[in-house]
PDB file of C-alpha atoms in Angstrom:
ATOM      1  CA  MET D   1      77.255 122.258 177.908  1.00  0.00           C
ATOM      2  CA  GLU D   2      76.822 123.813 174.456  1.00  0.00           C
ATOM      3  CA  LEU D   3      78.475 127.142 173.747  1.00  0.00           C
ATOM      4  CA  ASP D   4      76.506 129.836 171.944  1.00  0.00           C
ATOM      5  CA  LEU D   5      78.772 130.971 169.098  1.00  0.00           C
ATOM      6  CA  GLY D   6      76.899 134.271 168.952  1.00  0.00           C
ATOM      7  CA  ALA D   7      77.841 134.883 172.572  1.00  0.00           C
ATOM      8  CA  VAL D   8      81.452 133.912 171.888  1.00  0.00           C
ATOM      9  CA  ARG D   9      81.579 136.336 168.955  1.00  0.00           C
ATOM     10  CA  THR D  10      80.131 139.062 171.204  1.00  0.00           C
ATOM     11  CA  PHE D  11      82.777 138.329 173.852  1.00  0.00           C
ATOM     12  CA  LEU D  12      85.513 138.822 171.239  1.00  0.00           C
ATOM     13  CA  ALA D  13      83.961 142.106 170.120  1.00  0.00           C
ATOM     14  CA  VAL D  14      83.899 143.412 173.705  1.00  0.00           C
ATOM     15  CA  VAL D  15      87.531 142.408 174.304  1.00  0.00           C
ATOM     16  CA  GLU D  16      88.709 143.977 171.035  1.00  0.00           C
ATOM     17  CA  ASP D  17      86.766 147.219 171.509  1.00  0.00           C
ATOM     18  CA  GLY D  18      87.286 147.538 175.260  1.00  0.00           C
ATOM     19  CA  HIS D  19      83.779 148.954 175.826  1.00  0.00           C
ATOM     20  CA  PHE D  20      80.306 147.464 175.788  1.00  0.00           C
ATOM     21  CA  THR D  21      78.976 150.470 173.871  1.00  0.00           C
ATOM     22  CA  ASP D  22      81.462 150.121 171.001  1.00  0.00           C
ATOM     23  CA  ALA D  23      81.016 146.354 170.855  1.00  0.00           C
ATOM     24  CA  ALA D  24      77.240 146.751 170.738  1.00  0.00           C
ATOM     25  CA  ALA D  25      77.546 149.075 167.736  1.00  0.00           C
ATOM     26  CA  ARG D  26      79.839 146.615 165.986  1.00  0.00           C
ATOM     27  CA  VAL D  27      77.580 143.570 166.396  1.00  0.00           C
ATOM     28  CA  GLY D  28      74.403 145.557 165.762  1.00  0.00           C
ATOM     29  CA  MET D  29      72.797 144.985 169.168  1.00  0.00           C
ATOM     30  CA  SER D  30      71.787 147.102 172.130  1.00  0.00           C
ATOM     31  CA  GLN D  31      74.241 147.436 175.020  1.00  0.00           C
ATOM     32  CA  GLN D  32      71.748 145.623 177.258  1.00  0.00           C
ATOM     33  CA  ALA D  33      71.597 142.671 174.835  1.00  0.00           C
ATOM     34  CA  VAL D  34      75.397 142.490 174.739  1.00  0.00           C
ATOM     35  CA  SER D  35      75.541 142.433 178.542  1.00  0.00           C
ATOM     36  CA  LYS D  36      72.957 139.626 178.668  1.00  0.00           C
ATOM     37  CA  ARG D  37      74.929 137.558 176.158  1.00  0.00           C
ATOM     38  CA  ILE D  38      78.150 137.932 178.114  1.00  0.00           C
ATOM     39  CA  ALA D  39      76.373 137.091 181.385  1.00  0.00           C
ATOM     40  CA  LYS D  40      74.890 133.949 179.808  1.00  0.00           C
ATOM     41  CA  LEU D  41      78.307 132.888 178.459  1.00  0.00           C
ATOM     42  CA  GLU D  42      79.920 133.412 181.871  1.00  0.00           C
ATOM     43  CA  SER D  43      77.116 131.396 183.470  1.00  0.00           C
ATOM     44  CA  ASP D  44      77.562 128.540 180.986  1.00  0.00           C
ATOM     45  CA  LEU D  45      81.321 128.456 181.588  1.00  0.00           C
ATOM     46  CA  GLY D  46      81.054 128.973 185.336  1.00  0.00           C
ATOM     47  CA  VAL D  47      83.680 131.723 185.396  1.00  0.00           C
ATOM     48  CA  ALA D  48      83.891 135.518 185.115  1.00  0.00           C
ATOM     49  CA  LEU D  49      85.371 136.496 181.764  1.00  0.00           C
ATOM     50  CA  LEU D  50      85.492 140.276 181.978  1.00  0.00           C
ATOM     51  CA  LEU D  51      86.455 142.942 184.489  1.00  0.00           C
ATOM     52  CA  ARG D  52      84.303 146.075 184.272  1.00  0.00           C
ATOM     53  CA  SER D  53      85.576 149.513 185.286  1.00  0.00           C
ATOM     54  CA  ARG D  54      85.023 153.151 184.407  1.00  0.00           C
ATOM     55  CA  ALA D  55      88.028 152.928 182.084  1.00  0.00           C
ATOM     56  CA  GLY D  56      86.435 150.119 180.112  1.00  0.00           C
ATOM     57  CA  VAL D  57      86.471 146.345 179.983  1.00  0.00           C
ATOM     58  CA  ARG D  58      89.368 143.896 180.050  1.00  0.00           C
ATOM     59  CA  PRO D  59      89.576 140.102 180.322  1.00  0.00           C
ATOM     60  CA  THR D  60      89.936 138.367 183.656  1.00  0.00           C
ATOM     61  CA  GLU D  61      92.618 135.707 184.029  1.00  0.00           C
ATOM     62  CA  ASP D  62      90.037 133.107 182.948  1.00  0.00           C
ATOM     63  CA  GLY D  63      88.907 135.397 180.138  1.00  0.00           C
ATOM     64  CA  ALA D  64      92.466 135.753 178.852  1.00  0.00           C
ATOM     65  CA  ALA D  65      92.876 131.968 178.933  1.00  0.00           C
ATOM     66  CA  PHE D  66      89.605 131.512 177.058  1.00  0.00           C
ATOM     67  CA  LEU D  67      90.427 134.189 174.448  1.00  0.00           C
ATOM     68  CA  PRO D  68      92.587 132.124 172.000  1.00  0.00           C
ATOM     69  CA  HIS D  69      90.077 129.263 172.116  1.00  0.00           C
ATOM     70  CA  ALA D  70      87.239 131.702 171.419  1.00  0.00           C
ATOM     71  CA  ARG D  71      89.102 133.054 168.405  1.00  0.00           C
ATOM     72  CA  ALA D  72      89.759 129.531 167.146  1.00  0.00           C
ATOM     73  CA  LEU D  73      86.076 128.602 167.537  1.00  0.00           C
ATOM     74  CA  ILE D  74      84.903 131.616 165.548  1.00  0.00           C
ATOM     75  CA  SER D  75      87.588 131.127 162.902  1.00  0.00           C
ATOM     76  CA  MET D  76      86.576 127.499 162.389  1.00  0.00           C
ATOM     77  CA  ALA D  77      82.918 128.449 162.218  1.00  0.00           C
ATOM     78  CA  ASP D  78      83.628 131.169 159.639  1.00  0.00           C
ATOM     79  CA  GLN D  79      85.758 128.812 157.559  1.00  0.00           C
ATOM     80  CA  ALA D  80      83.044 126.157 157.599  1.00  0.00           C
ATOM     81  CA  ALA D  81      80.427 128.681 156.485  1.00  0.00           C
ATOM     82  CA  ALA D  82      82.721 130.030 153.752  1.00  0.00           C
ATOM     83  CA  MET D  83      83.392 126.504 152.509  1.00  0.00           C
ATOM     84  CA  LEU D  84      79.697 125.777 152.167  1.00  0.00           C
ATOM     85  CA  ARG D  85      79.098 129.089 150.407  1.00  0.00           C
ATOM     86  CA  ALA D  86      81.944 128.291 148.018  1.00  0.00           C
ATOM     87  CA  ARG D  87      80.455 124.911 147.196  1.00  0.00           C
ATOM     88  CA  ARG D  88      77.277 126.611 146.074  1.00  0.00           C
ATOM     89  CA  ARG D  89      78.934 128.951 143.573  1.00  0.00           C
ATOM     90  CA  ALA D  90      80.751 128.382 140.314  1.00  0.00           C
ATOM     91  CA  LEU D  91      84.525 128.379 140.022  1.00  0.00           C
ATOM     92  CA  ARG D  92      85.437 131.830 138.678  1.00  0.00           C
ATOM     93  CA  ILE D  93      88.209 131.612 136.081  1.00  0.00           C
ATOM     94  CA  ASP D  94      89.909 134.513 134.309  1.00  0.00           C
ATOM     95  CA  VAL D  95      90.839 133.376 130.783  1.00  0.00           C
ATOM     96  CA  LEU D  96      92.330 136.751 129.658  1.00  0.00           C
ATOM     97  CA  GLY D  97      90.681 136.325 126.244  1.00  0.00           C
ATOM     98  CA  ARG D  98      87.767 134.319 124.873  1.00  0.00           C
ATOM     99  CA  ASP D  99      89.635 133.378 121.700  1.00  0.00           C
ATOM    100  CA  THR D 100      92.754 131.921 123.284  1.00  0.00           C
ATOM    101  CA  ALA D 101      94.126 128.511 124.211  1.00  0.00           C
ATOM    102  CA  SER D 102      93.182 129.163 127.836  1.00  0.00           C
ATOM    103  CA  MET D 103      89.514 129.242 126.849  1.00  0.00           C
ATOM    104  CA  ASP D 104      89.898 125.867 125.132  1.00  0.00           C
ATOM    105  CA  LEU D 105      91.473 124.448 128.270  1.00  0.00           C
ATOM    106  CA  VAL D 106      88.683 125.692 130.537  1.00  0.00           C
ATOM    107  CA  ARG D 107      86.041 124.378 128.152  1.00  0.00           C
ATOM    108  CA  ALA D 108      87.690 120.927 128.113  1.00  0.00           C
ATOM    109  CA  PHE D 109      87.847 120.963 131.934  1.00  0.00           C
ATOM    110  CA  TYR D 110      84.177 121.882 132.154  1.00  0.00           C
ATOM    111  CA  GLU D 111      83.092 119.203 129.694  1.00  0.00           C
ATOM    112  CA  ALA D 112      85.209 116.522 131.380  1.00  0.00           C
ATOM    113  CA  GLY D 113      83.586 116.849 134.804  1.00  0.00           C
ATOM    114  CA  ASP D 114      80.685 118.303 136.743  1.00  0.00           C
ATOM    115  CA  VAL D 115      82.247 121.565 137.952  1.00  0.00           C
ATOM    116  CA  ASP D 116      80.317 124.758 137.253  1.00  0.00           C
ATOM    117  CA  VAL D 117      82.554 127.535 135.938  1.00  0.00           C
ATOM    118  CA  ASP D 118      82.086 131.263 135.536  1.00  0.00           C
ATOM    119  CA  ILE D 119      84.248 132.833 132.811  1.00  0.00           C
ATOM    120  CA  VAL D 120      85.884 136.194 133.541  1.00  0.00           C
ATOM    121  CA  VAL D 121      87.893 138.278 131.052  1.00  0.00           C
ATOM    122  CA  SER D 122      90.250 140.713 132.772  1.00  0.00           C
ATOM    123  CA  ARG D 123      92.843 143.152 131.488  1.00  0.00           C
ATOM    124  CA  GLY D 124      95.774 140.929 132.387  1.00  0.00           C
ATOM    125  CA  ALA D 125      98.644 141.134 134.855  1.00  0.00           C
ATOM    126  CA  GLY D 126      97.770 144.607 136.122  1.00  0.00           C
ATOM    127  CA  SER D 127      94.545 143.477 137.763  1.00  0.00           C
ATOM    128  CA  ARG D 128      95.102 139.728 138.106  1.00  0.00           C
ATOM    129  CA  GLY D 129      96.993 139.738 141.420  1.00  0.00           C
ATOM    130  CA  SER D 130      94.411 141.813 143.266  1.00  0.00           C
ATOM    131  CA  MET D 131      91.524 139.805 141.797  1.00  0.00           C
ATOM    132  CA  LEU D 132      93.068 136.536 142.975  1.00  0.00           C
ATOM    133  CA  ALA D 133      93.908 137.991 146.391  1.00  0.00           C
ATOM    134  CA  ASP D 134      90.447 139.392 147.095  1.00  0.00           C
ATOM    135  CA  GLY D 135      88.605 136.365 145.689  1.00  0.00           C
ATOM    136  CA  SER D 136      87.103 138.161 142.689  1.00  0.00           C
ATOM    137  CA  VAL D 137      88.405 135.188 140.713  1.00  0.00           C
ATOM    138  CA  ASP D 138      89.521 131.764 141.934  1.00  0.00           C
ATOM    139  CA  ALA D 139      92.019 131.075 139.152  1.00  0.00           C
ATOM    140  CA  ALA D 140      93.531 132.947 136.223  1.00  0.00           C
ATOM    141  CA  PHE D 141      95.360 132.102 133.034  1.00  0.00           C
ATOM    142  CA  GLY D 142      98.054 134.296 131.568  1.00  0.00           C
ATOM    143  CA  ARG D 143     101.765 134.811 131.150  1.00  0.00           C
ATOM    144  CA  ALA D 144     103.155 134.764 134.682  1.00  0.00           C
ATOM    145  CA  MET D 145     105.463 137.767 134.714  1.00  0.00           C
ATOM    146  CA  GLU D 146     107.880 138.171 137.612  1.00  0.00           C
ATOM    147  CA  PRO D 147     107.622 139.207 140.331  1.00  0.00           C
ATOM    148  CA  LEU D 148     104.363 137.512 141.250  1.00  0.00           C
ATOM    149  CA  ALA D 149     102.159 139.165 143.849  1.00  0.00           C
ATOM    150  CA  PRO D 150     102.473 137.765 147.383  1.00  0.00           C
ATOM    151  CA  GLY D 151     100.594 134.487 147.852  1.00  0.00           C
ATOM    152  CA  ILE D 152     100.163 133.778 144.122  1.00  0.00           C
ATOM    153  CA  ARG D 153     101.008 130.236 143.007  1.00  0.00           C
ATOM    154  CA  ARG D 154     101.323 128.978 139.431  1.00  0.00           C
ATOM    155  CA  VAL D 155     101.805 125.919 137.238  1.00  0.00           C
ATOM    156  CA  PRO D 156     102.559 125.714 133.488  1.00  0.00           C
ATOM    157  CA  ALA D 157      99.304 125.332 131.575  1.00  0.00           C
ATOM    158  CA  CYS D 158      99.883 125.208 127.815  1.00  0.00           C
ATOM    159  CA  LEU D 159     101.979 126.567 124.962  1.00  0.00           C
ATOM    160  CA  GLU D 160      99.992 128.259 122.195  1.00  0.00           C
ATOM    161  CA  PRO D 161     101.663 128.383 118.744  1.00  0.00           C
ATOM    162  CA  ILE D 162     101.612 131.819 117.146  1.00  0.00           C
ATOM    163  CA  PRO D 163     101.245 131.974 113.327  1.00  0.00           C
ATOM    164  CA  VAL D 164     101.536 134.982 111.044  1.00  0.00           C
ATOM    165  CA  LEU D 165      98.747 136.564 108.993  1.00  0.00           C
ATOM    166  CA  VAL D 166      99.379 138.050 105.541  1.00  0.00           C
ATOM    167  CA  GLY D 167      97.293 139.238 102.604  1.00  0.00           C
ATOM    168  CA  ARG D 168      97.006 137.156  99.440  1.00  0.00           C
ATOM    169  CA  ARG D 169      99.247 139.600  97.573  1.00  0.00           C
ATOM    170  CA  HIS D 170     102.063 139.158 100.095  1.00  0.00           C
ATOM    171  CA  ARG D 171     105.186 137.318  98.894  1.00  0.00           C
ATOM    172  CA  LEU D 172     104.620 134.588 101.532  1.00  0.00           C
ATOM    173  CA  ALA D 173     100.914 134.060 100.834  1.00  0.00           C
ATOM    174  CA  ARG D 174     101.357 130.786  98.932  1.00  0.00           C
ATOM    175  CA  ARG D 175     103.636 129.233 101.503  1.00  0.00           C
ATOM    176  CA  ARG D 176     102.357 126.371 103.675  1.00  0.00           C
ATOM    177  CA  ARG D 177     104.776 127.406 106.422  1.00  0.00           C
ATOM    178  CA  VAL D 178     107.454 130.036 106.947  1.00  0.00           C
ATOM    179  CA  ARG D 179     110.725 129.896 108.863  1.00  0.00           C
ATOM    180  CA  MET D 180     111.204 132.466 111.588  1.00  0.00           C
ATOM    181  CA  GLU D 181     114.382 133.775 109.956  1.00  0.00           C
ATOM    182  CA  GLU D 182     112.387 134.658 106.836  1.00  0.00           C
ATOM    183  CA  LEU D 183     110.455 137.217 108.851  1.00  0.00           C
ATOM    184  CA  SER D 184     113.630 138.983 109.934  1.00  0.00           C
ATOM    185  CA  GLY D 185     113.587 142.588 108.748  1.00  0.00           C
ATOM    186  CA  SER D 186     109.822 142.657 108.265  1.00  0.00           C
ATOM    187  CA  THR D 187     107.368 144.740 110.265  1.00  0.00           C
ATOM    188  CA  ALA D 188     104.355 143.321 112.092  1.00  0.00           C
ATOM    189  CA  TRP D 189     101.576 145.858 112.449  1.00  0.00           C
ATOM    190  CA  MET D 190      99.988 145.474 115.885  1.00  0.00           C
ATOM    191  CA  PRO D 191      98.332 148.775 116.850  1.00  0.00           C
ATOM    192  CA  GLY D 192      97.875 149.267 120.564  1.00  0.00           C
ATOM    193  CA  ASN D 193     100.249 146.432 121.449  1.00  0.00           C
ATOM    194  CA  ALA D 194     102.582 148.739 123.330  1.00  0.00           C
ATOM    195  CA  ALA D 195      99.906 151.052 124.697  1.00  0.00           C
ATOM    196  CA  HIS D 196     100.578 149.659 128.169  1.00  0.00           C
ATOM    197  CA  ASP D 197     103.153 147.323 129.639  1.00  0.00           C
ATOM    198  CA  SER D 198     101.073 144.200 129.147  1.00  0.00           C
ATOM    199  CA  GLU D 199     102.209 140.606 129.162  1.00  0.00           C
ATOM    200  CA  TRP D 200     101.507 140.478 125.412  1.00  0.00           C
ATOM    201  CA  SER D 201     103.578 143.539 124.525  1.00  0.00           C
ATOM    202  CA  ASP D 202     106.423 142.250 126.712  1.00  0.00           C
ATOM    203  CA  PHE D 203     106.332 138.907 124.869  1.00  0.00           C
ATOM    204  CA  TYR D 204     106.647 140.613 121.478  1.00  0.00           C
ATOM    205  CA  ARG D 205     109.477 142.856 122.673  1.00  0.00           C
ATOM    206  CA  PHE D 206     111.521 139.722 123.340  1.00  0.00           C
ATOM    207  CA  LEU D 207     110.528 138.231 119.968  1.00  0.00           C
ATOM    208  CA  SER D 208     111.470 141.443 118.167  1.00  0.00           C
ATOM    209  CA  ALA D 209     114.874 141.637 119.838  1.00  0.00           C
ATOM    210  CA  GLU D 210     115.758 138.007 119.109  1.00  0.00           C
ATOM    211  CA  PHE D 211     114.559 137.677 115.512  1.00  0.00           C
ATOM    212  CA  GLY D 212     114.740 141.198 114.120  1.00  0.00           C
ATOM    213  CA  VAL D 213     111.011 141.555 113.494  1.00  0.00           C
ATOM    214  CA  ARG D 214     109.905 145.119 114.113  1.00  0.00           C
ATOM    215  CA  ILE D 215     106.640 145.546 116.014  1.00  0.00           C
ATOM    216  CA  ASP D 216     104.766 148.600 114.759  1.00  0.00           C
ATOM    217  CA  SER D 217     102.236 149.597 117.403  1.00  0.00           C
ATOM    218  CA  SER D 218     101.449 152.973 115.863  1.00  0.00           C
ATOM    219  CA  GLY D 219      97.945 154.201 115.276  1.00  0.00           C
ATOM    220  CA  PRO D 220      94.799 153.781 117.375  1.00  0.00           C
ATOM    221  CA  PHE D 221      93.311 150.332 117.804  1.00  0.00           C
ATOM    222  CA  PHE D 222      89.978 150.352 115.967  1.00  0.00           C
ATOM    223  CA  GLY D 223      89.373 146.633 116.456  1.00  0.00           C
ATOM    224  CA  ARG D 224      90.480 143.401 114.868  1.00  0.00           C
ATOM    225  CA  ASP D 225      88.281 143.909 111.815  1.00  0.00           C
ATOM    226  CA  HIS D 226      90.298 146.986 110.984  1.00  0.00           C
ATOM    227  CA  ILE D 227      93.617 145.122 111.314  1.00  0.00           C
ATOM    228  CA  ALA D 228      92.350 142.241 109.167  1.00  0.00           C
ATOM    229  CA  GLU D 229      91.188 144.639 106.446  1.00  0.00           C
ATOM    230  CA  ARG D 230      94.539 146.416 106.461  1.00  0.00           C
ATOM    231  CA  VAL D 231      96.440 143.116 106.178  1.00  0.00           C
ATOM    232  CA  ALA D 232      94.130 141.853 103.419  1.00  0.00           C
ATOM    233  CA  GLY D 233      94.567 144.985 101.334  1.00  0.00           C
ATOM    234  CA  SER D 234      98.352 145.248 101.547  1.00  0.00           C
ATOM    235  CA  PRO D 235     101.176 143.325  99.856  1.00  0.00           C
ATOM    236  CA  ASP D 236     103.550 144.172 102.706  1.00  0.00           C
ATOM    237  CA  VAL D 237     101.694 144.310 106.040  1.00  0.00           C
ATOM    238  CA  VAL D 238     101.826 141.277 108.354  1.00  0.00           C
ATOM    239  CA  THR D 239     100.589 140.670 111.874  1.00  0.00           C
ATOM    240  CA  PHE D 240     100.897 137.910 114.432  1.00  0.00           C
ATOM    241  CA  GLY D 241      97.723 136.028 115.292  1.00  0.00           C
ATOM    242  CA  ASN D 242      95.353 133.410 113.985  1.00  0.00           C
ATOM    243  CA  LYS D 243      92.026 133.369 112.195  1.00  0.00           C
ATOM    244  CA  ARG D 244      90.213 132.459 115.366  1.00  0.00           C
ATOM    245  CA  GLN D 245      91.314 135.726 116.955  1.00  0.00           C
ATOM    246  CA  TYR D 246      90.663 137.761 113.825  1.00  0.00           C
ATOM    247  CA  PRO D 247      87.328 137.547 111.943  1.00  0.00           C
ATOM    248  CA  THR D 248      89.424 137.535 108.809  1.00  0.00           C
ATOM    249  CA  PRO D 249      88.180 138.056 105.244  1.00  0.00           C
ATOM    250  CA  PRO D 250      89.034 135.495 102.538  1.00  0.00           C
ATOM    251  CA  ASP D 251      92.007 137.577 101.408  1.00  0.00           C
ATOM    252  CA  VAL D 252      93.913 136.946 104.645  1.00  0.00           C
ATOM    253  CA  VAL D 253      96.143 133.867 104.905  1.00  0.00           C
ATOM    254  CA  GLU D 254      97.274 132.225 108.136  1.00  0.00           C
ATOM    255  CA  ILE D 255     100.759 130.681 107.892  1.00  0.00           C
ATOM    256  CA  PRO D 256     102.382 128.532 110.616  1.00  0.00           C
ATOM    257  CA  ILE D 257     105.858 129.625 111.702  1.00  0.00           C
ATOM    258  CA  ILE D 258     108.611 127.015 112.073  1.00  0.00           C
ATOM    259  CA  ASP D 259     112.313 126.765 112.992  1.00  0.00           C
ATOM    260  CA  PRO D 260     111.366 127.805 115.646  1.00  0.00           C
ATOM    261  CA  THR D 261     107.654 128.175 116.333  1.00  0.00           C
ATOM    262  CA  PRO D 262     106.981 131.036 118.770  1.00  0.00           C
ATOM    263  CA  VAL D 263     104.669 129.784 121.511  1.00  0.00           C
ATOM    264  CA  TYR D 264     102.815 131.857 124.068  1.00  0.00           C
ATOM    265  CA  PRO D 265     103.486 130.536 127.601  1.00  0.00           C
ATOM    266  CA  TRP D 266     100.179 130.191 129.448  1.00  0.00           C
ATOM    267  CA  SER D 267     100.296 129.594 133.200  1.00  0.00           C
ATOM    268  CA  LEU D 268      97.493 128.829 135.627  1.00  0.00           C
ATOM    269  CA  MET D 269      97.615 131.049 138.720  1.00  0.00           C
ATOM    270  CA  TRP D 270      95.711 131.091 142.004  1.00  0.00           C
ATOM    271  CA  HIS D 271      96.058 132.467 145.526  1.00  0.00           C
ATOM    272  CA  GLU D 272      97.307 130.067 148.163  1.00  0.00           C
ATOM    273  CA  ALA D 273      94.531 131.130 150.567  1.00  0.00           C
ATOM    274  CA  ASN D 274      91.728 130.227 148.149  1.00  0.00           C
ATOM    275  CA  ARG D 275      89.684 127.281 149.441  1.00  0.00           C
ATOM    276  CA  HIS D 276      87.172 126.742 146.649  1.00  0.00           C
ATOM    277  CA  PRO D 277      86.627 122.964 146.607  1.00  0.00           C
ATOM    278  CA  SER D 278      86.869 122.764 142.808  1.00  0.00           C
ATOM    279  CA  LEU D 279      90.161 124.653 142.533  1.00  0.00           C
ATOM    280  CA  PRO D 280      92.346 121.567 143.226  1.00  0.00           C
ATOM    281  CA  LEU D 281      90.462 119.733 140.463  1.00  0.00           C
ATOM    282  CA  LEU D 282      91.330 122.458 137.941  1.00  0.00           C
ATOM    283  CA  ILE D 283      94.974 122.531 139.042  1.00  0.00           C
ATOM    284  CA  ALA D 284      95.276 118.746 138.722  1.00  0.00           C
ATOM    285  CA  TYR D 285      93.570 118.800 135.313  1.00  0.00           C
ATOM    286  CA  VAL D 286      95.967 121.436 133.967  1.00  0.00           C
ATOM    287  CA  LYS D 287      99.046 119.678 135.369  1.00  0.00           C
ATOM    288  CA  ASP D 288      98.018 116.374 133.824  1.00  0.00           C
ATOM    289  CA  ARG D 289      97.546 117.828 130.341  1.00  0.00           C
ATOM    290  CA  PHE D 290     100.553 120.101 130.105  1.00  0.00           C
ATOM    291  CA  ARG D 291     103.116 119.084 127.495  1.00  0.00           C
ATOM    292  CA  PRO D 292     106.692 120.481 127.784  1.00  0.00           C
ATOM    293  CA  TYR D 293     108.135 122.565 124.998  1.00  0.00           C
ATOM    294  CA  SER D 294     110.845 121.382 122.646  1.00  0.00           C
ATOM    295  CA  ALA D 295     113.982 123.509 122.765  1.00  0.00           C
ATOM    296  CA  GLY D 296     114.717 122.715 119.123  1.00  0.00           C
ATOM    297  CA  THR D 297     111.194 123.338 117.832  1.00  0.00           C
ATOM    298  CA  HIS D 298     109.650 126.059 119.990  1.00  0.00           C
ATOM    299  CA  TRP D 299     110.703 129.530 121.046  1.00  0.00           C
ATOM    300  CA  LEU D 300     109.984 131.178 124.384  1.00  0.00           C
ATOM    301  CA  PRO D 301     111.212 134.492 125.791  1.00  0.00           C
ATOM    302  CA  GLY D 302     114.254 134.013 127.998  1.00  0.00           C
ATOM    303  CA  PRO D 303     112.473 134.803 131.293  1.00  0.00           C
ATOM    304  CA  ASP D 304     109.857 132.092 130.638  1.00  0.00           C
ATOM    305  CA  ARG D 305     112.239 129.237 129.820  1.00  0.00           C
ATOM    306  CA  ALA D 306     113.230 128.458 133.393  1.00  0.00           C
ATOM    307  CA  PHE D 307     109.621 127.868 134.415  1.00  0.00           C
ATOM    308  CA  PHE D 308     108.545 125.775 131.429  1.00  0.00           C
ATOM    309  CA  PRO D 309     110.198 122.316 131.370  1.00  0.00           C
ATOM    310  CA  VAL D 310     111.933 121.108 128.228  1.00  0.00           C
ATOM    311  CA  SER D 311     111.026 117.771 126.640  1.00  0.00           C
TER     312      SER D 311
END
């Protein structure tokens, strides 16, 4: 005997709705067609599954016994279909920004194997949890701020060094590197950085409190070109970032920061219910390439230190 899954699905609809009419509307069939499907299923099984009355429909004793198995059959069928659909689409990855270390990591993953990827750029923590939960993205990179949304899992991904940018007339412009303490008392101009409670603005609040670097977020954000031009034309203005992120003119100098080097803590996040077949490959790739931070060389905000292992 071979069960008709369409008939099993119809049986579940009738049980859940309690009426043939409502079930017919749900499955998009006529009431007569629903009745024929149920009759065929009962004939195949050799038992009556439903009791009909003016009040509606309810399972017989055999129907109640069959009910959990029917649900399991349909669930397995749906999972199998979803798995095959997933195999035919690219792995959707939110990189937060196209000019970040997360983008480099995804590119290396793509070039190392045969997994198709689809790059997504979101607005960060505010939308990430819902996108992972509803399957809009399969994985996301970012700073994993507590508390994580229910079902979200994470692993450390990479630590991105953050340099400082100054104009050529700045007192530090000729330096090959600068110690973090030398920036104490200075002001980093980062318009829009505190416009919303983002993972970036939170990171710089911790940096400001620990090293005495004021973050000036005043003024509208007119784009990175505008910031670069302001830095290039001033002997005093500095900002945090690198030349990859800023299409900087020749008069802007990028200087590495040492003792310690601030590093941005990138995590890879995904939802535990996601079953994309390529997701485990990405997770394994990221785990294998992560390098712990050095407590004497790098700086992380206090809340991030517990999650990122120390070498």
